Coordinates of C-alpha atoms in Angstrom, one line a residue:
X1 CA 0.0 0.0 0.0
X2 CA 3.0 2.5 0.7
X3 CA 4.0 2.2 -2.6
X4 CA 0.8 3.8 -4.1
X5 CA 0.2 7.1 -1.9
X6 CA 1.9 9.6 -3.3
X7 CA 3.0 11.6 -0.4
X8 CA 6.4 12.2 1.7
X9 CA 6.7 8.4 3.0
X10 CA 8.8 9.1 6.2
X11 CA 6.1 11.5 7.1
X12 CA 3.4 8.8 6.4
X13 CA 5.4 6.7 8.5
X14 CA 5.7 8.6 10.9
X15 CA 1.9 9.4 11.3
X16 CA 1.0 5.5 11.2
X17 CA 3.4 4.8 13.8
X18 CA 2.5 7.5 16.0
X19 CA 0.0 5.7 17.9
X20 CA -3.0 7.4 20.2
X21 CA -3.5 9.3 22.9
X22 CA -6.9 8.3 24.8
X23 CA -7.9 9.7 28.2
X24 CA -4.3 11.3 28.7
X25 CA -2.4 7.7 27.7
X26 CA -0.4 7.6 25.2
X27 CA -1.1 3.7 23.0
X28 CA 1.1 2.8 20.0
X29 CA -0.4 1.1 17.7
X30 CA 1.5 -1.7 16.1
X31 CA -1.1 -2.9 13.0
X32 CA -2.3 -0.2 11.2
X33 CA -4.5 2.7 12.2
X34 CA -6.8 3.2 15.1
X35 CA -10.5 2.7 13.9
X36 CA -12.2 6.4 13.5
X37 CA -8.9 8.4 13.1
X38 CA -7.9 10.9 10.5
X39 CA -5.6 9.4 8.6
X40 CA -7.7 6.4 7.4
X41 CA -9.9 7.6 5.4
X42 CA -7.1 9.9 4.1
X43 CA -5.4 7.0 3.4
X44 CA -8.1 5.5 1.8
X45 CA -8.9 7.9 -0.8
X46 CA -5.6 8.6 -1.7
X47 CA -5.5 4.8 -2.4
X48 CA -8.2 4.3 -4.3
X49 CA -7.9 7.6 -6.8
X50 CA -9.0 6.0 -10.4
X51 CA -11.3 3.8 -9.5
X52 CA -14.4 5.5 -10.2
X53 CA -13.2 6.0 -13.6
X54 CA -12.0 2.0 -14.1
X55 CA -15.7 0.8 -12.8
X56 CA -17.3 3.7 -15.0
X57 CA -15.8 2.6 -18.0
X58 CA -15.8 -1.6 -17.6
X59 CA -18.9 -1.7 -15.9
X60 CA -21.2 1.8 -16.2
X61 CA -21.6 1.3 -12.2
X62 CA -20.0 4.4 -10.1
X63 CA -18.4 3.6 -6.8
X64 CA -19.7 6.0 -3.8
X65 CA -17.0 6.7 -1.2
X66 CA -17.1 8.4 2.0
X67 CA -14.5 8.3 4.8
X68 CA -13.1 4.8 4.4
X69 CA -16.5 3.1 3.0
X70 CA -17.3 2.4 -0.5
X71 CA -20.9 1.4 -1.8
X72 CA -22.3 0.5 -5.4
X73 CA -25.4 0.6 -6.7
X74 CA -26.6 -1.5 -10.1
X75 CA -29.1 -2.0 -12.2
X76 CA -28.5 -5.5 -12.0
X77 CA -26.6 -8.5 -9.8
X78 CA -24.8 -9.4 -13.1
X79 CA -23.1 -5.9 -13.3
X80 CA -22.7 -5.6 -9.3
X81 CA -21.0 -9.0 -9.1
X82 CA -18.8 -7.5 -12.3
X83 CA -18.1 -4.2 -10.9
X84 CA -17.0 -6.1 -7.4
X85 CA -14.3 -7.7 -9.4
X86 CA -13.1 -4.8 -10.4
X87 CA -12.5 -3.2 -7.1
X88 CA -11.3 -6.4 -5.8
X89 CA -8.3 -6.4 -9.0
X90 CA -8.1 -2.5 -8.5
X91 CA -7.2 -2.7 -4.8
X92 CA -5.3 -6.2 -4.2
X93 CA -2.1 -4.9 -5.9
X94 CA -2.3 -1.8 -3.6
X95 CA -2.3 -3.6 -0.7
X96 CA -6.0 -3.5 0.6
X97 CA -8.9 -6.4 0.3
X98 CA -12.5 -6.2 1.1
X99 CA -13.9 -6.4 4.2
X100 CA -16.2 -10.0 3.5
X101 CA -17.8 -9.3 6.8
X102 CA -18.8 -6.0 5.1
X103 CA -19.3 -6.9 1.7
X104 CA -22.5 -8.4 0.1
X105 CA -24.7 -7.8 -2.8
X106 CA -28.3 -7.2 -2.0
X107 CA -31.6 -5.7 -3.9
X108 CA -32.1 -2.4 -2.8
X109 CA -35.4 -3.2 -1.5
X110 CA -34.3 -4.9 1.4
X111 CA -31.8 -2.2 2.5
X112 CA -28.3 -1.3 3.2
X113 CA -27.1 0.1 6.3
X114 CA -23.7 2.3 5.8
X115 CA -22.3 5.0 8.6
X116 CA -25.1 4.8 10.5
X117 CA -28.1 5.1 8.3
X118 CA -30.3 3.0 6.2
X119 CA -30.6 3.4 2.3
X120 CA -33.5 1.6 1.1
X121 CA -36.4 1.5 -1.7
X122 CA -40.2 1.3 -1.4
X123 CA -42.5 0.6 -3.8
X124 CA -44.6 4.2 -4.7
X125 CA -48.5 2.9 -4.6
X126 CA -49.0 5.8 -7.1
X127 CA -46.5 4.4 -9.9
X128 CA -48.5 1.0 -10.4
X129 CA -48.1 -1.0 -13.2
X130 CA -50.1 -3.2 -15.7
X131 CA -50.7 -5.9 -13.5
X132 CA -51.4 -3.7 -10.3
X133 CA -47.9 -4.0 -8.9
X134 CA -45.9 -1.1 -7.9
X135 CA -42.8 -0.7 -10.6
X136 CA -39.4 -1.2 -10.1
X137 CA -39.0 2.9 -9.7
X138 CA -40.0 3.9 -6.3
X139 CA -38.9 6.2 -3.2
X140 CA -35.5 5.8 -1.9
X141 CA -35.3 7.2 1.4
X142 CA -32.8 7.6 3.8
X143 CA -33.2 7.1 8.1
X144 CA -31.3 6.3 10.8
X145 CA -30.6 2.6 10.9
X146 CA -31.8 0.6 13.6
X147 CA -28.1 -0.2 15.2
X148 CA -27.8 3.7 15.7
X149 CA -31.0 4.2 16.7
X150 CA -30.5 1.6 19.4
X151 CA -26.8 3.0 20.4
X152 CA -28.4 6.2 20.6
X153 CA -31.4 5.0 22.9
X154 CA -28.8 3.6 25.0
X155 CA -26.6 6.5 25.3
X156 CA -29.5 8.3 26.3
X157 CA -30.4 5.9 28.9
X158 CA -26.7 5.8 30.4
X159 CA -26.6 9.5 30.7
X160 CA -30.2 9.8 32.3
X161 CA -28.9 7.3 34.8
X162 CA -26.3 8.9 36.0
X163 CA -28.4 12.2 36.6
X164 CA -31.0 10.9 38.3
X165 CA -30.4 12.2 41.8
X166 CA -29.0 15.1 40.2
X167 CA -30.9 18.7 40.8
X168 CA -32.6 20.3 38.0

């Protein structure tokens, strides 16, 4: 992977081996970088520069990044599966693999969850077709997935706990 960012490498090194500092403790880090940190995504991006235009033109489907996360949408599982191939031959030789914990091709209509929301298609009841069904086209909307909502209930509840003998 050091071999396609094209930046200072001692400075690079320098940053990835810099460790953390949590809660006044300083942690070095000894495989790769902490989870949530700056230079990941950085990293990341720089990494991957070309492959929006390498999926475009092989398969017509356009990668979405954000932070360190990646997501494509098709028209179809034959082009998905296609385009996946691509980003699996784009990134192997730089270093990086896919996450198969992370990875999966799925209709829209059942959802994907990425950075804390949910992306998913219903059917419009006013765009029916000929034999009463909704078409393929409908609303694509975007909420708060579950696993955040959750986290965020229990935050909530945590905090309320510890403030209930507190004065108003």
């Amino acid at each position: 992977m050091m071999n396609n960012i094209p930046i200072n490498k001692y400075v690079l090194k320098q940053w990835l081996n810099s460790g953390i500092i949590e809660n006044g403790k300083t942690s070095i880090t000894d495989t790769g970088v902490p989870q949530g940190g700056p230079i990941s995504p950085t990293i990341f991006n720089i990494v991957l520069n070309g492959i929006e235009d390498l999926t475009m033109k092989v398969t017509g489907v356009f990668p979405i990044r954000y932070a360190d996360d990646i997501i494509l949408f098709a028209n179809d599982a034959k082009s998905l599966e296609k385009c996946k191939q691509v980003v699996i031959d784009f990134i192997q030789p730089r270093g990086l693999q896919l996450n198969s914990a992370k990875s999966e091709l799925r209709p829209i209509e059942r959802g994907v969850d990425i950075l804390g929301y949910n992306l998913r298609e219903y059917a419009d009841a006013t765009k029916v077709g000929k034999v009463g069904k909704p078409t393929k086209r409908g609303i694509v909307l975007v909420k708060p997935s579950i696993q955040a909502i959750n986290n965020f209930k229990r935050n909530v509840k945590s905090k309320l706990k510890v403030l209930t003998n507190a004065p108003a």
